[in-house]
Coordinates of C-alpha atoms in Angstrom, one line a residue:
M1 CA 89.7 87.7 118.2
K2 CA 88.5 90.2 115.8
E3 CA 88.5 94.0 115.8
K4 CA 86.1 96.2 113.8
T5 CA 87.8 98.6 111.5
W6 CA 87.7 102.4 111.7
L7 CA 85.4 102.6 108.9
Y8 CA 82.8 100.3 110.5
R9 CA 82.9 102.3 113.7
V10 CA 82.2 105.4 111.8
L11 CA 79.2 103.8 109.6
S12 CA 77.8 102.2 112.8
A13 CA 78.0 105.7 114.7
A14 CA 76.6 107.5 111.6
G15 CA 73.3 105.1 111.3
S16 CA 70.7 107.1 109.4
K17 CA 72.7 110.3 109.4
T18 CA 75.3 108.7 107.1
Q19 CA 74.5 111.7 104.7
Y20 CA 75.0 114.4 107.4
D21 CA 78.0 116.6 106.6
E22 CA 79.8 115.6 109.7
Y23 CA 79.7 112.0 109.0
V24 CA 80.0 111.7 105.2
K25 CA 83.4 113.5 105.1
R26 CA 84.7 110.9 107.5
I27 CA 83.3 108.0 105.6
L28 CA 84.6 109.4 102.3
G29 CA 88.0 110.0 104.0
S30 CA 88.7 106.4 104.5
R31 CA 91.6 104.9 102.3
Q32 CA 89.4 101.9 101.3
V33 CA 86.7 104.2 100.1
L34 CA 88.9 106.6 98.3
A35 CA 90.8 104.0 96.5
R36 CA 87.5 102.4 95.1
I37 CA 86.4 106.1 94.1
L38 CA 89.6 106.7 92.2
K39 CA 89.5 103.2 90.4
G40 CA 85.9 103.6 89.4
A41 CA 86.0 107.3 88.4
V42 CA 89.4 108.4 87.4
P43 CA 90.7 106.8 84.3
E44 CA 94.4 107.0 85.1
Y45 CA 93.6 104.4 88.0
S46 CA 91.2 102.2 86.2
R47 CA 93.8 99.3 85.5
Y48 CA 95.2 99.2 88.9
S49 CA 94.2 97.1 92.0
I50 CA 92.6 98.7 94.9
D51 CA 95.5 97.4 97.4
E52 CA 97.9 99.4 94.8
I53 CA 95.8 102.5 94.9
I54 CA 95.6 102.5 98.6
Q55 CA 99.2 102.6 98.8
W56 CA 99.7 105.5 96.5
I57 CA 97.4 107.8 98.6
E58 CA 99.7 110.0 100.4
P59 CA 99.2 109.8 104.3
D60 CA 99.2 113.6 104.9
I61 CA 95.7 114.6 103.7
E62 CA 93.0 116.2 105.6
I63 CA 89.2 116.1 106.0
A64 CA 87.5 119.4 106.8
D65 CA 86.1 120.0 110.3
T66 CA 87.0 116.1 111.2
P67 CA 88.2 115.8 114.9
P68 CA 90.8 113.3 115.4
Q69 CA 89.8 109.8 115.7
P70 CA 91.3 106.6 117.0
G71 CA 93.1 105.1 114.0
G72 CA 93.1 101.5 112.8
K73 CA 95.9 99.2 113.1
N74 CA 96.4 98.7 109.3
N75 CA 97.1 101.1 106.3
F76 CA 93.7 100.2 104.9
D77 CA 92.1 101.1 108.2
T78 CA 93.3 104.6 108.4
R79 CA 91.4 107.8 107.4
I80 CA 93.6 110.6 105.6
T81 CA 94.8 113.4 107.5
G82 CA 97.0 116.5 106.9
E83 CA 96.9 118.8 104.2
N84 CA 95.1 122.2 104.8
T85 CA 91.5 122.2 103.4
E86 CA 91.1 126.0 103.5
S87 CA 92.6 127.9 100.5
K88 CA 93.1 131.7 100.9
I89 CA 94.3 133.9 98.1
P90 CA 94.3 137.8 98.3
G91 CA 91.6 139.2 96.1
E92 CA 90.2 135.5 95.2
G93 CA 88.2 134.7 98.3
T94 CA 88.4 131.7 100.4
I95 CA 87.6 128.0 99.5
N96 CA 86.8 125.2 102.0
Y97 CA 87.4 121.8 100.6
D98 CA 85.8 118.6 102.0
I99 CA 88.7 116.3 101.4
R100 CA 91.8 117.4 99.6
F101 CA 94.7 114.9 99.0
R102 CA 97.6 113.8 96.8
A103 CA 98.1 110.5 95.1
F104 CA 100.7 109.0 92.9
L105 CA 100.7 106.9 89.8
P106 CA 103.8 104.8 88.9
G107 CA 106.1 105.7 86.2
N108 CA 108.8 103.6 84.5
N109 CA 110.8 104.1 87.8
E110 CA 110.5 106.0 91.1
T111 CA 111.8 109.3 89.8
E112 CA 109.0 109.3 87.0
K113 CA 105.9 108.6 89.2
I114 CA 103.1 110.9 88.7
K115 CA 101.5 113.1 91.3
L116 CA 97.8 114.1 91.1
L117 CA 96.0 116.7 93.3
L118 CA 92.7 115.6 94.1
N119 CA 89.6 116.8 96.2
V120 CA 86.2 114.9 96.9
E121 CA 83.2 117.0 97.6
A122 CA 79.9 115.5 99.0
Q123 CA 76.3 117.2 97.9
K124 CA 73.1 116.1 99.5
N125 CA 71.3 117.2 96.3
F126 CA 72.1 117.8 92.7
Y127 CA 70.0 121.0 92.1
L128 CA 71.5 123.9 93.9
K129 CA 71.5 127.7 93.2
Y130 CA 74.5 127.1 90.9
H131 CA 75.6 124.3 88.6
I132 CA 77.9 121.8 90.2
V133 CA 80.1 121.7 87.2
T134 CA 81.0 125.3 87.4
R135 CA 81.9 125.2 91.1
G136 CA 84.1 122.1 90.3
I137 CA 86.0 124.2 87.6
F138 CA 86.4 126.9 90.0
Y139 CA 87.8 124.6 92.8
G140 CA 90.0 122.8 90.2
A141 CA 91.3 126.1 88.9
R142 CA 92.3 127.3 92.4
M143 CA 94.1 124.0 92.9
L144 CA 96.1 124.7 89.9
S145 CA 97.0 128.4 90.8
E146 CA 97.9 127.3 94.3
Q147 CA 100.9 125.1 92.9
L148 CA 103.0 128.3 92.2
N149 CA 105.8 128.1 94.9
S150 CA 104.8 124.8 96.1
E151 CA 104.8 122.2 93.1
F152 CA 106.8 124.6 91.0
T153 CA 108.5 128.1 91.0
D154 CA 109.2 130.9 88.7
S155 CA 108.2 129.7 85.1
D156 CA 108.7 126.2 85.5
Y157 CA 105.3 125.5 84.4
D158 CA 105.9 122.1 83.1
E159 CA 106.0 120.8 86.7
L160 CA 102.2 122.0 87.1
K161 CA 100.3 118.7 88.4
K162 CA 97.0 117.7 87.2
V163 CA 94.1 118.3 89.4
C164 CA 90.9 116.4 89.7
S165 CA 87.8 117.5 91.6
I166 CA 85.3 114.9 92.3
W167 CA 81.7 115.7 93.2
I168 CA 79.4 113.0 94.8
C169 CA 75.8 114.1 94.4
M170 CA 73.3 112.0 96.7
N171 CA 69.7 111.7 96.1
S172 CA 69.8 112.7 92.5
P173 CA 66.5 113.1 90.8
L174 CA 65.2 110.0 89.0
H175 CA 65.4 111.4 85.4
I176 CA 69.2 111.5 86.3
G177 CA 69.5 108.5 88.5
N178 CA 72.9 107.0 88.8
A179 CA 75.1 108.7 86.3
M180 CA 78.8 109.9 86.0
S181 CA 80.3 112.7 83.8
E182 CA 83.9 113.9 83.3
Y183 CA 84.6 117.4 82.3
R184 CA 88.3 118.0 81.1
I185 CA 90.7 120.1 79.2
S186 CA 90.9 118.5 75.6
K187 CA 92.5 119.5 72.4
Q188 CA 91.0 120.2 69.1
D189 CA 93.1 121.1 66.0
I190 CA 91.2 124.0 64.2
I191 CA 93.8 124.5 61.2
G192 CA 96.6 122.2 60.7
Y193 CA 98.1 120.2 63.5
I194 CA 100.2 121.3 66.4
P195 CA 102.2 118.5 67.9
E196 CA 101.7 118.5 71.8
Q197 CA 101.9 115.7 74.3
K198 CA 98.4 115.1 76.1
R199 CA 100.1 115.3 79.4
C200 CA 101.0 118.9 78.7
Y201 CA 97.4 120.2 78.6
D202 CA 95.3 117.4 80.5
K203 CA 95.6 119.5 83.8
L204 CA 92.0 119.6 85.0
S205 CA 89.3 117.2 85.3
V206 CA 86.0 117.8 87.2
I207 CA 83.9 114.5 87.7
I208 CA 80.3 114.4 88.9
I209 CA 79.0 111.2 90.2
C210 CA 75.2 111.3 90.7
L211 CA 73.6 108.6 93.2
N212 CA 70.0 107.4 93.5
E213 CA 69.3 104.4 95.7
T214 CA 65.8 104.1 94.5
D215 CA 66.3 103.8 90.7
G216 CA 65.9 99.9 90.6
K217 CA 68.6 99.1 88.6
D218 CA 71.0 96.3 89.4
L219 CA 74.3 98.1 90.3
R220 CA 75.9 95.2 92.1
G221 CA 79.8 95.5 91.8
S222 CA 79.8 99.0 90.3
L223 CA 81.0 102.3 91.9
H224 CA 77.4 103.4 92.1
G225 CA 76.4 100.2 93.8
F226 CA 79.3 100.8 96.2
L227 CA 78.5 104.3 97.1
N228 CA 74.7 103.9 97.1
T229 CA 75.3 101.1 99.9
L230 CA 78.0 103.0 101.6
L231 CA 76.0 106.3 101.8
S232 CA 72.5 104.8 102.3
P233 CA 70.6 106.5 105.3
Y234 CA 68.0 103.6 105.0
M235 CA 70.1 100.5 105.3
D236 CA 71.3 99.2 108.7
I237 CA 75.1 98.5 109.6
N238 CA 74.7 94.7 109.5
K239 CA 73.1 94.9 106.0
K240 CA 75.8 97.6 104.8
E241 CA 78.7 95.2 106.3
E242 CA 77.4 92.1 104.5
I243 CA 77.1 93.9 100.9
L244 CA 80.5 95.9 101.2
T245 CA 82.3 92.8 102.3
R246 CA 80.7 90.2 99.7
D247 CA 80.3 92.5 96.7
Y248 CA 83.2 95.0 96.9
G249 CA 85.9 93.4 99.2
M250 CA 85.7 96.0 101.9
I251 CA 87.7 95.1 105.1
M252 CA 85.3 95.6 107.9
E253 CA 87.2 93.6 110.6
Y254 CA 90.6 92.2 111.0
E255 CA 92.4 89.7 113.2
L256 CA 93.4 91.5 116.5
E257 CA 95.5 88.6 117.6
K258 CA 97.8 89.2 114.6
E259 CA 98.0 92.8 115.5
L260 CA 98.9 92.0 119.0
R261 CA 101.7 89.5 117.9
Q262 CA 103.2 92.1 115.8
M263 CA 103.3 94.6 118.7
C264 CA 104.9 92.0 120.9
N265 CA 107.6 91.3 118.4
L266 CA 108.1 95.0 118.0
S267 CA 108.4 95.4 121.7
E268 CA 111.1 92.2 121.9
A269 CA 113.2 93.9 119.1
I270 CA 113.1 97.2 120.9
E271 CA 114.2 95.7 124.1
E272 CA 116.9 93.6 122.3
N273 CA 118.5 96.6 120.8
A274 CA 118.3 98.6 124.0
I275 CA 120.3 95.7 125.8
Y276 CA 122.8 95.7 123.0
L277 CA 123.2 99.4 123.1
V278 CA 123.8 99.4 126.8
K279 CA 126.5 96.7 126.4
K280 CA 128.3 98.7 123.9
V281 CA 128.3 101.9 126.1
L282 CA 129.8 99.9 129.2
S283 CA 132.3 98.2 126.9
F284 CA 133.6 101.5 125.4
S285 CA 133.5 103.1 128.8
A286 CA 135.7 100.4 130.2
E287 CA 138.1 100.9 127.6
G288 CA 138.6 104.5 128.5
M289 CA 136.6 106.4 125.9
S290 CA 135.1 109.7 126.7
D291 CA 131.3 110.3 126.9
A292 CA 131.6 112.3 123.4
E293 CA 133.5 109.5 121.8
I294 CA 130.9 106.9 122.9
A295 CA 128.1 109.0 121.7
E296 CA 129.3 109.7 118.3
I297 CA 130.1 106.0 117.8
C298 CA 126.8 104.7 119.0
G299 CA 124.7 107.4 117.4
I300 CA 123.3 108.8 120.7
T301 CA 123.6 111.9 122.7
E302 CA 126.4 112.5 125.6
E303 CA 123.3 112.8 128.1
K304 CA 121.9 109.3 127.2
V305 CA 125.5 107.8 127.5
Q306 CA 125.7 109.3 131.0
K307 CA 122.3 107.9 132.0
I308 CA 123.2 104.5 131.0
L309 CA 126.5 104.7 133.1
E310 CA 124.6 105.9 135.9
V311 CA 122.5 102.9 136.1

């Protein structure tokens, strides 16, 4: 027996309204989707597999204005939830992010792993009353300044984490088509040479991804092909499922029987542990130990000891 994933259910519910704000945030908030965006758009992730990246996306991440949804049974089948998407700083106004999250990159060991702070924004059109890149820089700058007293304190500025603001612009004009640009802090020596490691100044990146489903180019296997399929308001769910599964390795369903077996095994393990605990409590009580002594040895409360003895 097979169960459809959470992402499939959201795509199916969205239908032709895929690009509507209430749906696009949920769709882009899937771990499967975010991992593919990171791999295709953020240079630091390009050499890693999708499965690895999925595991490095922190679980406590939030999608703006998205009500709780029934989660999936696997890590790949969950959306991200948690970090506040509203940023308020006195005198600087309020920013509402679409999706904000943290992700890691491996270092030489666990203590050297690198944390990146990211946000993803969806725009239905490329041309607005402002330039998207300037808004992206503003968002990124706010994510940098907010790190004081959260990622670092006092003057320990070397603990500042890199931020990356990713903007996905749907329905870009034909003269732009499917395109992607990155704007980042870089170093240029004007006179002489100042020795400085790149990681000390490479702290802000704004990535703009423009999508155009109708430009006629063969984008199969690319990030643009993936996002155009995922966010298409014209393609039906069956066609989307076929392409996303075949060309991009998306998991749109899983074996429910396997999940049920895992749940049964877990229930059995819990039951066995409970029986073992009861036997220990009864045995220690028969030896004349006090409730407090039994609780300390078994790692439970005195109230629980008393309940077991009352049965």
